[in-house]
Short mmCIF file of C-alpha atoms and ligand atoms in Angstrom, two decimals:
data_model
loop_
_atom_site.label_atom_id
_atom_site.label_comp_id
_atom_site.label_asym_id
_atom_site.label_seq_id
_atom_site.Cartn_x
_atom_site.Cartn_y
_atom_site.Cartn_z
CA UNK A 1 0.00 0.00 0.00
CA UNK A 2 2.98 2.29 0.45
CA UNK A 3 5.22 2.76 -2.59
CA UNK A 4 7.07 5.69 -0.98
CA UNK A 5 9.80 5.12 1.51
CA UNK A 6 10.12 8.86 1.94
CA UNK A 7 8.60 12.29 2.32
CA UNK A 8 7.11 14.54 -0.34
CA UNK A 9 9.34 17.63 -0.08
CA UNK A 10 10.09 20.23 -2.73
CA UNK A 11 8.19 18.32 -5.41
CA UNK A 12 9.96 14.97 -4.97
CA UNK A 13 9.93 11.89 -2.73
CA UNK A 14 13.00 12.15 -0.53
CA UNK A 15 14.36 9.61 1.94
CA UNK A 16 13.62 10.46 5.56
CA UNK A 17 16.41 11.66 7.82
CA UNK A 18 16.24 8.53 9.99
CA UNK A 19 15.04 4.98 9.44
CA UNK A 20 12.29 5.17 12.06
CA UNK A 21 8.86 4.09 10.87
CA UNK A 22 5.21 4.14 11.89
CA UNK A 23 3.06 1.04 11.41
CA UNK A 24 -0.29 1.51 9.74
CA UNK A 25 -2.99 -0.86 11.00
CA UNK A 26 -6.24 -1.90 9.30
CA UNK A 27 -8.86 -1.46 12.06
CA UNK A 28 -11.10 -4.17 10.55
CA UNK A 29 -8.47 -6.94 10.43
CA UNK A 30 -6.17 -5.53 13.15
CA UNK A 31 -3.25 -6.29 10.83
CA UNK A 32 -0.29 -4.09 9.95
CA UNK A 33 -0.74 -3.14 6.30
CA UNK A 34 2.13 -0.72 5.76
CA UNK A 35 4.92 1.28 7.30
CA UNK A 36 5.67 4.91 6.62
CA UNK A 37 8.70 6.94 7.64
CA UNK A 38 8.49 8.68 11.00
CA UNK A 39 9.69 12.19 10.23
CA UNK A 40 11.90 14.11 12.62
CA UNK A 41 12.75 17.78 13.12
CA UNK A 42 15.26 17.43 10.27
CA UNK A 43 12.60 16.35 7.76
CA UNK A 44 10.29 19.09 8.99
CA UNK A 45 13.05 21.64 8.54
CA UNK A 46 13.66 20.50 4.96
CA UNK A 47 9.95 20.76 4.20
CA UNK A 48 9.60 24.23 5.73
CA UNK A 49 12.61 25.41 3.73
CA UNK A 50 11.06 24.06 0.54
CA UNK A 51 7.78 25.83 1.36
CA UNK A 52 9.62 29.11 2.08
CA UNK A 53 11.58 28.86 -1.15
CA UNK A 54 8.35 28.34 -3.11
CA UNK A 55 6.47 31.16 -1.36
CA UNK A 56 7.51 34.24 -3.41
CA UNK A 57 6.67 32.52 -6.69
CA UNK A 58 3.31 31.16 -5.59
CA UNK A 59 2.27 34.34 -3.74
CA UNK A 60 2.89 36.37 -6.89
CA UNK A 61 1.16 33.89 -9.19
CA UNK A 62 -2.05 35.61 -10.38
CA UNK A 63 -5.19 34.36 -8.59
CA UNK A 64 -6.60 32.97 -11.86
CA UNK A 65 -3.49 30.80 -12.30
CA UNK A 66 -3.67 29.66 -8.66
CA UNK A 67 -7.31 28.82 -9.29
CA UNK A 68 -6.28 26.73 -12.29
CA UNK A 69 -3.79 24.84 -10.12
CA UNK A 70 -6.45 24.07 -7.52
CA UNK A 71 -8.88 23.02 -10.27
CA UNK A 72 -6.22 20.64 -11.62
CA UNK A 73 -5.80 19.18 -8.13
CA UNK A 74 -9.59 18.77 -7.84
CA UNK A 75 -9.65 16.91 -11.16
CA UNK A 76 -6.88 14.51 -10.10
CA UNK A 77 -8.62 13.86 -6.76
CA UNK A 78 -11.82 13.11 -8.68
CA UNK A 79 -10.05 10.82 -11.15
CA UNK A 80 -8.35 8.92 -8.32
CA UNK A 81 -11.36 8.77 -6.01
CA UNK A 82 -11.59 4.96 -6.13
CA UNK A 83 -7.96 4.47 -5.07
CA UNK A 84 -8.28 7.13 -2.39
CA UNK A 85 -11.48 5.52 -1.05
CA UNK A 86 -9.79 2.10 -0.92
CA UNK A 87 -6.88 3.59 1.03
CA UNK A 88 -9.26 5.23 3.50
CA UNK A 89 -11.16 1.99 3.95
CA UNK A 90 -7.88 0.20 4.63
CA UNK A 91 -6.46 2.58 7.23
CA UNK A 92 -9.56 4.16 8.80
CA UNK A 93 -11.96 1.22 8.40
CA UNK A 94 -14.65 3.35 6.73
CA UNK A 95 -17.19 1.17 4.89
CA UNK A 96 -16.64 1.42 1.10
CA UNK A 97 -19.76 3.46 0.30
CA UNK A 98 -18.97 6.03 2.99
CA UNK A 99 -15.33 6.11 1.91
CA UNK A 100 -16.27 6.78 -1.71
CA UNK A 101 -19.12 9.25 -1.24
CA UNK A 102 -17.91 11.25 1.74
CA UNK A 103 -14.22 10.66 2.45
CA UNK A 104 -13.12 10.74 -1.20
CA UNK A 105 -16.04 12.77 -2.60
CA UNK A 106 -16.27 15.73 -0.23
CA UNK A 107 -12.66 16.88 -0.79
CA UNK A 108 -13.38 17.11 -4.53
CA UNK A 109 -16.24 19.49 -3.73
CA UNK A 110 -14.12 21.52 -1.32
CA UNK A 111 -11.19 21.79 -3.75
CA UNK A 112 -13.65 22.83 -6.45
CA UNK A 113 -15.12 25.52 -4.20
CA UNK A 114 -11.67 27.04 -3.69
CA UNK A 115 -10.84 26.93 -7.38
CA UNK A 116 -13.94 29.10 -7.87
CA UNK A 117 -13.30 31.34 -4.87
CA UNK A 118 -9.69 32.01 -5.91
CA UNK A 119 -10.81 32.98 -9.39
CA UNK A 120 -13.55 35.35 -8.22
CA UNK A 121 -12.30 36.75 -4.91
CA UNK A 122 -11.46 40.46 -4.55
CA UNK A 123 -7.88 40.45 -3.23
CA UNK A 124 -8.04 44.30 -3.20
CA UNK A 125 -10.64 46.54 -1.61
CA UNK A 126 -11.13 50.32 -1.52
CA UNK A 127 -11.79 51.93 1.88
CA UNK A 128 -12.04 55.75 1.58
CA UNK A 129 -8.63 57.00 0.43
CA UNK A 130 -7.03 53.57 0.96
CA UNK A 131 -6.51 50.48 -1.12
CA UNK A 132 -6.51 47.42 1.13
CA UNK A 133 -4.47 44.49 -0.19
CA UNK A 134 -5.29 40.99 1.03
CA UNK A 135 -1.96 39.16 0.95
CA UNK A 136 -1.01 35.57 1.79
CA UNK A 137 0.05 34.99 5.41
CA UNK A 138 3.06 32.95 4.25
CA UNK A 139 4.10 29.39 5.07
CA UNK A 140 1.30 27.33 6.61
CA UNK A 141 1.70 24.33 8.90
CA UNK A 142 -1.32 22.03 8.51
CA UNK A 143 -1.56 19.47 11.32
CA UNK A 144 -4.48 17.15 10.67
CA UNK A 145 -6.38 14.31 12.38
CA UNK A 146 -7.40 10.88 11.12
CA UNK A 147 -11.22 11.09 11.31
CA UNK A 148 -11.68 12.52 7.79
CA UNK A 149 -8.14 11.90 6.53
CA UNK A 150 -8.41 13.61 3.14
CA UNK A 151 -11.06 16.21 3.93
CA UNK A 152 -9.08 17.62 6.84
CA UNK A 153 -6.02 18.05 4.60
CA UNK A 154 -7.93 19.60 1.68
CA UNK A 155 -9.95 21.93 3.96
CA UNK A 156 -6.61 23.53 4.91
CA UNK A 157 -4.49 23.17 1.77
CA UNK A 158 -7.08 24.37 -0.78
CA UNK A 159 -7.81 27.74 0.90
CA UNK A 160 -4.11 28.21 1.69
CA UNK A 161 -3.26 27.74 -2.01
CA UNK A 162 -6.11 30.04 -3.04
CA UNK A 163 -4.69 32.72 -0.74
CA UNK A 164 -1.16 32.34 -2.18
CA UNK A 165 0.34 30.52 0.80
CA UNK A 166 2.60 27.46 0.66
CA UNK A 167 2.06 24.51 2.97
CA UNK A 168 3.68 21.74 5.00
CA UNK A 169 1.20 19.01 5.94
CA UNK A 170 1.79 16.74 8.94
CA UNK A 171 -1.01 14.17 8.73
CA UNK A 172 -2.21 11.98 11.60
CA UNK A 173 -0.09 8.92 12.31
CA UNK A 174 -3.12 6.59 11.97
CA UNK A 175 -3.87 7.65 8.38
CA UNK A 176 -0.63 8.58 6.59
CA UNK A 177 -1.35 6.55 3.45
CA UNK A 178 -4.21 8.85 2.47
CA UNK A 179 -1.81 11.78 2.87
CA UNK A 180 0.60 10.04 0.50
CA UNK A 181 -2.22 9.62 -2.04
CA UNK A 182 -2.84 13.36 -1.62
CA UNK A 183 0.83 14.17 -2.26
CA UNK A 184 0.71 12.04 -5.42
CA UNK A 185 -2.32 14.04 -6.57
CA UNK A 186 -0.52 17.33 -5.88
CA UNK A 187 2.37 16.09 -7.99
CA UNK A 188 0.19 14.92 -10.88
CA UNK A 189 -1.75 18.20 -10.81
CA UNK A 190 1.53 19.94 -11.63
CA UNK A 191 1.62 22.36 -8.72
CA UNK A 192 5.08 24.00 -8.51
CA UNK A 193 7.67 22.19 -6.38
CA UNK A 194 7.55 23.15 -2.70
CA UNK A 195 4.08 24.70 -2.78
CA UNK A 196 2.70 21.63 -0.95
CA UNK A 197 4.92 19.31 1.13
CA UNK A 198 3.89 16.27 3.17
CA UNK A 199 5.90 14.91 6.11
CA UNK A 200 4.58 11.82 7.90
CA UNK A 201 5.46 11.36 11.56
CA UNK A 202 4.19 11.36 15.10
CA UNK A 203 2.57 14.31 16.83
CA UNK A 204 5.08 14.75 19.62
CA UNK A 205 8.06 14.63 17.21
CA UNK A 206 7.15 15.83 13.70
CA UNK A 207 4.00 17.75 14.71
CA UNK A 208 5.68 19.56 17.57
CA UNK A 209 8.73 20.44 15.40
CA UNK A 210 6.44 21.86 12.71
CA UNK A 211 4.30 23.90 15.10
CA UNK A 212 7.43 25.38 16.71
CA UNK A 213 9.37 26.08 13.49
CA UNK A 214 10.46 29.71 12.95
CA UNK A 215 9.81 29.44 9.24
CA UNK A 216 6.09 28.85 9.75
CA UNK A 217 3.77 31.88 9.73
CA UNK A 218 0.45 30.21 10.51
CA UNK A 219 -0.39 26.93 12.23
CA UNK A 220 -3.73 25.40 11.34
CA UNK A 221 -4.51 22.49 13.63
CA UNK A 222 -7.46 20.12 13.88
CA UNK A 223 -7.56 17.56 16.67
CA UNK A 224 -7.85 17.22 20.41
CA UNK A 225 -8.35 20.15 22.75
CA UNK A 226 -5.29 19.11 24.77
CA UNK A 227 -2.93 19.39 21.81
CA UNK A 228 -4.76 22.46 20.47
CA UNK A 229 -4.12 24.26 23.72
CA UNK A 230 -0.36 23.50 23.50
CA UNK A 231 -0.19 24.65 19.89
CA UNK A 232 -2.12 27.82 20.70
CA UNK A 233 0.27 28.64 23.55
CA UNK A 234 3.30 28.00 21.35
CA UNK A 235 1.91 30.15 18.53
CA UNK A 236 1.03 32.91 20.99
CA UNK A 237 4.59 32.90 22.33
CA UNK A 238 6.01 33.20 18.83
CA UNK A 239 3.34 35.74 17.72
CA UNK A 240 2.26 33.43 14.93
CA UNK A 241 -1.21 33.18 13.45
CA UNK A 242 -3.11 30.11 14.59
CA UNK A 243 -6.35 28.36 13.67
CA UNK A 244 -7.69 25.62 15.95
CA UNK A 245 -10.52 23.24 15.15
CA UNK A 246 -11.02 21.16 18.30
CA UNK A 247 -13.61 19.02 19.95
CA UNK A 248 -17.35 19.29 20.38
CA UNK A 249 -20.26 18.13 22.51
CA UNK A 250 -23.04 19.35 20.30
CA UNK A 251 -26.69 19.44 21.33
CA UNK A 252 -29.54 18.15 19.22
CA UNK A 253 -32.46 20.12 20.69
CA UNK A 254 -35.89 18.69 19.95
CA UNK A 255 -38.51 21.31 20.87
CA UNK A 256 -42.00 20.13 21.96
CA UNK A 257 -43.90 20.46 18.66
CA UNK A 258 -41.19 18.87 16.46
CA UNK A 259 -41.56 15.74 14.33
CA UNK A 260 -40.11 13.50 17.03
CA UNK A 261 -39.47 10.39 14.94
CA UNK A 262 -37.59 12.32 12.29
CA UNK A 263 -35.61 14.38 14.78
CA UNK A 264 -34.56 11.31 16.79
CA UNK A 265 -33.76 9.09 13.79
CA UNK A 266 -31.73 11.82 12.09
CA UNK A 267 -30.06 12.69 15.38
CA UNK A 268 -28.94 9.10 16.00
CA UNK A 269 -27.74 8.75 12.40
CA UNK A 270 -25.64 11.90 12.79
CA UNK A 271 -23.89 10.35 15.80
CA UNK A 272 -23.34 6.94 14.15
CA UNK A 273 -21.97 8.58 11.00
CA UNK A 274 -18.26 7.71 10.61
CA UNK A 275 -18.64 5.51 13.73
CA UNK A 276 -19.09 8.61 15.87
CA UNK A 277 -15.69 10.03 14.94
CA UNK A 278 -16.88 13.51 13.99
CA UNK A 279 -16.13 16.68 15.93
CA UNK A 280 -19.58 18.01 14.98
CA UNK A 281 -21.53 14.88 16.06
CA UNK A 282 -24.80 15.69 17.90
CA UNK A 283 -23.72 13.59 20.86
CA UNK A 284 -26.32 15.06 23.27
CA UNK A 285 -30.01 14.72 22.46
CA UNK A 286 -32.32 17.03 24.42
CA UNK A 287 -35.99 16.03 24.66
CA UNK A 288 -38.94 17.55 26.57
CA UNK A 289 -39.92 15.57 29.67
CA UNK A 290 -43.40 14.81 28.22
CA UNK A 291 -42.08 12.96 25.17
CA UNK A 292 -38.89 11.66 26.79
CA UNK A 293 -39.67 7.93 27.06
CA UNK A 294 -41.02 7.88 23.51
CA UNK A 295 -37.79 9.51 22.29
CA UNK A 296 -35.62 7.02 24.19
CA UNK A 297 -37.52 4.10 22.57
CA UNK A 298 -37.16 5.66 19.14
CA UNK A 299 -33.43 6.24 19.72
CA UNK A 300 -32.86 2.61 20.69
CA UNK A 301 -34.67 1.48 17.55
CA UNK A 302 -32.69 3.89 15.40
CA UNK A 303 -29.37 2.70 16.89
CA UNK A 304 -30.25 -0.86 15.90
CA UNK A 305 -30.31 0.36 12.30
CA UNK A 306 -26.54 0.88 12.38
CA UNK A 307 -25.09 -2.60 13.02
CA UNK A 308 -21.31 -2.76 13.51
CA UNK A 309 -19.65 -4.28 10.47
CA UNK A 310 -22.46 -3.67 7.98
CA UNK A 311 -23.87 -0.31 9.00
CA UNK A 312 -20.92 1.33 10.68
CA UNK A 313 -17.23 0.64 10.62
CA UNK A 314 -14.81 0.19 13.51
CA UNK A 315 -13.04 2.97 15.37
CA UNK A 316 -9.65 3.94 13.96
CA UNK A 317 -7.47 2.24 16.58
CA UNK A 318 -7.42 0.00 19.63
CA UNK A 319 -6.59 3.08 21.64
CA UNK A 320 -9.71 4.97 20.49
CA UNK A 321 -11.86 1.86 21.02
CA UNK A 322 -10.57 1.47 24.58
CA UNK A 323 -11.13 5.16 25.25
CA UNK A 324 -14.75 4.98 24.07
CA UNK A 325 -15.45 1.78 25.98
CA UNK A 326 -14.00 3.38 29.10
CA UNK A 327 -16.39 6.32 28.74
CA UNK A 328 -19.34 3.93 28.29
CA UNK A 329 -18.33 2.15 31.50
CA UNK A 330 -18.08 5.49 33.23
CA UNK A 331 -21.60 6.42 32.08
CA UNK A 332 -22.92 3.22 33.66
CA UNK A 333 -20.91 3.80 36.84
CA UNK A 334 -22.23 7.36 37.17
CA UNK A 335 -25.83 6.10 37.02
CA UNK A 336 -26.96 6.73 33.45
CA UNK A 337 -29.47 4.16 32.08
CA UNK A 338 -27.93 2.00 29.32
CA UNK A 339 -30.77 1.52 26.83
CA UNK A 340 -28.86 -0.27 24.09
CA UNK A 341 -25.25 -1.10 23.24
CA UNK A 342 -22.60 -1.11 25.94
CA UNK A 343 -18.88 -1.72 26.41
CA UNK A 344 -18.77 -5.36 25.19
CA UNK A 345 -17.12 -6.04 21.83
CA UNK A 346 -19.84 -6.63 19.20
CA UNK A 347 -17.55 -8.60 16.89
CA UNK A 348 -14.63 -10.92 17.41
CA UNK A 349 -12.21 -8.93 15.31
CA UNK A 350 -11.83 -5.26 14.57
CA UNK A 351 -11.99 -2.16 16.74
CA UNK A 352 -15.80 -2.06 16.78
CA UNK A 353 -18.00 -0.47 19.42
CA UNK A 354 -21.75 -1.15 19.66
CA UNK A 355 -24.06 1.75 18.86
CA UNK A 356 -24.94 2.87 22.37
CA UNK A 357 -27.83 4.93 23.76
CA UNK A 358 -27.86 6.30 27.30
CA UNK A 359 -31.01 7.70 28.96
CA UNK A 360 -31.45 9.58 32.25
CA UNK A 361 -28.23 11.44 31.58
CA UNK A 362 -27.78 14.53 33.75
CA UNK A 363 -25.74 17.53 32.60
CA UNK A 364 -23.01 16.96 35.17
CA UNK A 365 -22.16 13.41 34.08
CA UNK A 366 -18.90 12.72 32.26
CA UNK A 367 -20.80 11.38 29.22
CA UNK A 368 -22.68 14.71 29.03
CA UNK A 369 -19.49 16.77 29.16
CA UNK A 370 -16.61 14.90 27.49
CA UNK A 371 -16.23 14.37 23.79
CA UNK A 372 -16.60 10.60 23.36
CA UNK A 373 -15.72 10.33 19.63
CA UNK A 374 -17.59 7.06 19.27
CA UNK A 375 -21.10 5.78 18.48
CA UNK A 376 -22.65 6.92 21.76
CA UNK A 377 -25.73 9.13 22.24
CA UNK A 378 -26.69 10.69 25.58
CA UNK A 379 -30.42 11.51 25.83
CA UNK A 380 -31.18 14.24 28.36
CA UNK A 381 -34.65 15.40 29.47
CA UNK A 382 -35.55 19.09 29.86
CA UNK A 383 -38.49 20.83 31.58
CA UNK A 384 -39.07 23.86 29.35
CA UNK A 385 -37.36 25.90 26.64
CA UNK A 386 -35.22 27.90 29.06
CA UNK A 387 -34.05 24.67 30.67
CA UNK A 388 -33.23 23.23 27.22
CA UNK A 389 -31.15 26.31 26.38
CA UNK A 390 -29.31 26.17 29.67
CA UNK A 391 -28.43 22.49 29.15
CA UNK A 392 -27.48 23.01 25.48
CA UNK A 393 -25.02 25.77 26.46
CA UNK A 394 -23.72 23.96 29.55
CA UNK A 395 -20.49 22.74 27.93
CA UNK A 396 -16.99 24.09 27.36
CA UNK A 397 -17.50 23.34 23.65
CA UNK A 398 -19.54 25.08 20.96
CA UNK A 399 -18.96 23.59 17.52
CA UNK A 400 -22.30 22.45 16.07
CA UNK A 401 -25.86 21.61 17.00
CA UNK A 402 -29.41 21.20 15.79
CA UNK A 403 -32.85 22.52 16.59
CA UNK A 404 -36.12 20.87 15.60
CA UNK A 405 -39.49 22.65 15.96
CA UNK A 406 -42.92 22.70 14.34
CA UNK A 407 -42.34 26.34 13.51
CA UNK A 408 -39.09 27.29 11.75
CA UNK A 409 -39.06 30.77 13.30
CA UNK A 410 -39.21 29.22 16.77
CA UNK A 411 -36.22 27.00 15.90
CA UNK A 412 -34.25 29.99 14.58
CA UNK A 413 -35.02 32.05 17.70
CA UNK A 414 -33.63 29.21 19.81
CA UNK A 415 -30.58 28.75 17.55
CA UNK A 416 -29.69 32.45 17.94
CA UNK A 417 -29.27 31.89 21.67
CA UNK A 418 -27.03 28.81 21.31
CA UNK A 419 -23.31 29.34 21.96
CA UNK A 420 -22.11 27.37 18.96
CA UNK A 421 -20.65 27.85 15.49
CA UNK A 422 -23.20 25.92 13.41
CA UNK A 423 -26.84 24.95 13.91
CA UNK A 424 -28.89 22.80 11.53
CA UNK A 425 -32.55 23.81 11.52
CA UNK A 426 -35.06 20.96 11.12
CA UNK A 427 -32.44 18.73 9.50
CA UNK A 428 -30.87 21.39 7.25
CA UNK A 429 -28.24 19.77 5.06
CA UNK A 430 -24.46 20.23 5.08
CA UNK A 431 -23.26 23.30 3.18
CA UNK A 432 -19.63 23.08 2.00
CA UNK A 433 -19.46 26.90 1.72
CA UNK A 434 -20.77 27.65 5.22
CA UNK A 435 -18.16 28.73 7.80
CA UNK A 436 -17.25 25.80 10.05
CA UNK A 437 -15.63 26.31 13.44
CA UNK A 438 -16.15 26.74 17.11
CA UNK A 439 -17.34 29.02 19.86
CA UNK A 440 -15.69 28.66 23.27
CA UNK A 441 -13.14 25.79 23.56
CA UNK A 442 -14.13 24.26 20.22
CA UNK A 443 -11.55 26.46 18.62
CA UNK A 444 -10.35 29.60 16.95
CA UNK A 445 -11.07 30.56 13.37
CA UNK A 446 -13.28 29.16 10.62
CA UNK A 447 -12.78 26.70 7.79
CA UNK A 448 -14.57 26.35 4.42
CA UNK A 449 -15.91 28.90 1.97
CA UNK A 450 -14.86 32.54 1.93
CA UNK A 451 -14.47 32.66 5.72
CA UNK A 452 -11.97 29.80 5.42
CA UNK A 453 -10.04 31.65 2.70
CA UNK A 454 -9.75 34.81 4.82
CA UNK A 455 -7.93 32.82 7.54
CA UNK A 456 -4.93 32.58 5.20
CA UNK A 457 -4.81 36.28 4.28
CA UNK A 458 -3.31 39.31 5.99
CA UNK A 459 -4.12 42.90 5.13
CA UNK A 460 -2.02 45.86 4.01
CA UNK A 461 -3.43 49.36 3.58
CA UNK A 462 -2.08 51.83 1.01
CA UNK A 463 -3.19 55.46 1.48
CA UNK A 464 -3.60 57.87 -1.41
P1 LIG B 501 -4.46 14.46 18.54
O1 LIG B 501 -4.87 15.86 18.85
O2 LIG B 501 -3.35 13.88 19.35
O3 LIG B 501 -3.99 14.38 16.99
C1 LIG B 501 -4.31 15.31 15.97
C2 LIG B 501 -3.06 15.67 15.19
O4 LIG B 501 -2.16 16.37 16.05
C3 LIG B 501 -2.26 14.48 14.66
O5 LIG B 501 -1.70 14.79 13.41
C4 LIG B 501 -1.16 14.32 15.70
O6 LIG B 501 -0.03 13.69 15.20
C5 LIG B 501 -0.87 15.76 16.03
N1 LIG B 501 -0.24 15.98 17.32
C6 LIG B 501 -0.34 15.24 18.47
N2 LIG B 501 0.43 15.76 19.44
C7 LIG B 501 1.04 16.86 18.92
C8 LIG B 501 1.94 17.84 19.44
N3 LIG B 501 2.39 17.79 20.69
N4 LIG B 501 2.33 18.84 18.62
C9 LIG B 501 1.89 18.92 17.36
N5 LIG B 501 1.04 18.03 16.81
C10 LIG B 501 0.62 17.02 17.57
O7 LIG B 501 -5.76 13.57 18.59
P2 LIG B 501 -5.89 11.98 18.88
O8 LIG B 501 -4.96 11.64 20.03
O9 LIG B 501 -5.69 11.25 17.63
O10 LIG B 501 -7.42 11.84 19.35
C11 LIG B 501 -7.80 12.05 20.70
C12 LIG B 501 -9.14 12.76 20.79
O11 LIG B 501 -9.08 14.03 20.16
C13 LIG B 501 -10.30 12.07 20.10
O12 LIG B 501 -10.87 11.08 20.91
C14 LIG B 501 -11.25 13.21 19.89
O13 LIG B 501 -11.98 13.48 21.07
C15 LIG B 501 -10.33 14.38 19.61
N6 LIG B 501 -10.19 14.62 18.14
C16 LIG B 501 -10.88 15.65 17.57
C17 LIG B 501 -10.85 15.83 16.21
C18 LIG B 501 -11.58 16.93 15.53
O14 LIG B 501 -12.01 16.76 14.41
N7 LIG B 501 -11.69 18.10 16.13
C19 LIG B 501 -10.11 14.91 15.33
C20 LIG B 501 -9.37 13.89 16.04
C21 LIG B 501 -9.44 13.77 17.38
MG1 LIG B 502 -3.01 12.40 20.87
#
């Protein structure tokens, strides 16, 4: 699965500085399927130098030509979607249909959106007697997680390229093969050498070296809050731009008059999606006391519609599986009612976790506060709308959420009072151009669409 015993730096595959490697494991078979080089500070330094060397040329490339480069990348990603999907199935365990439609398909859409934005965006504005120039920030460090291995890379690289920045990607150690497929696509698309570089390696070694490197102007990180906090502190100390996309504990608020069956079924599906490994999963379901037991029954039925193995894939690693099982055990220990699922392994092989529904969850419980990152829904009762709002906002996070109501205006009024970056109204569908990012400890900055592009720009005013 891994034809490259090296790093993609300066437009070529180069041997790594040391012989250390990372094993890539298939979470369905639990077998090692490949090894990739474990990059060190030396490899990171070479990649940052290549990105710096390429910066003046790419920054001064006209936006229309940058747009053409991104469009070429989109076309290669589309042409190679089957190979990319197979790689993601192998190292993440995503079922083939999900891998093809979402994991391989969404990045094509996102790359396409930035090809269009780059071509049409006004990189100059007039403000009174000033011309304001929107210029690239410089060299970008993109540190990405494994949950959407290609999307997370493209959601950083495409806007960075549109802005005129150059990039060093340090992908998650669980899913480096997808990042190699991405580097191959960059190469085939004919982007100039050094504009995009990919260094595989561990977080504490390669990731930390990249985040701390003097030659990096902006660090864009997606992952855990713990690491995000460290990267934010480091960037603050160096007066570097930083974008953080961290965890979530999003509330799915079902108001009294809503279509309960639809709200519950959709809500459960949104948690089971990608085996629960989504930062924007609606992991807390809030239901009015009067319809609570009905909702819990519906949720249990809906969870049964996502059987491990056929419906949903495994978690990415033994470590993530153990973490999720531990949180399920903690939910039971703290007195939540286990309605379906539980900590037992549902299959003999593979890092699977049973779709799990907890009822009688109170806002103070660990399973109501911590991001679980697995197929686990906590159903919480509320007394009235004010109580629902208080519970919805009672979290350090604020990434996503949902509101369901008979009356759309009532749902919107509630959504306005939620402390969160995105809210889907009555099942509103995903919009790849809508700004994505967090309030509170869910992060800093926004990805996707024009808001995502602006993250990679800095402004200069010329007065006349
Ligand atoms: P993580 O935060 O350790 O990994 C994310 C990325 O950061 C990876 O590329 C990793 O190599 C890198 N990294 C790790 N330590 C670093 C350091 N000291 N300096 C620089 N880079 C570093 O996340 P992990 O351990 O894989 O997952 C743990 C939990 O984090 C999950 O259970 C979930 O709750 C959350 N998470 C949230 C994600 C999101 O989309 N916001 C994605 C992945 C995980
Ligand atoms: Mg970690």
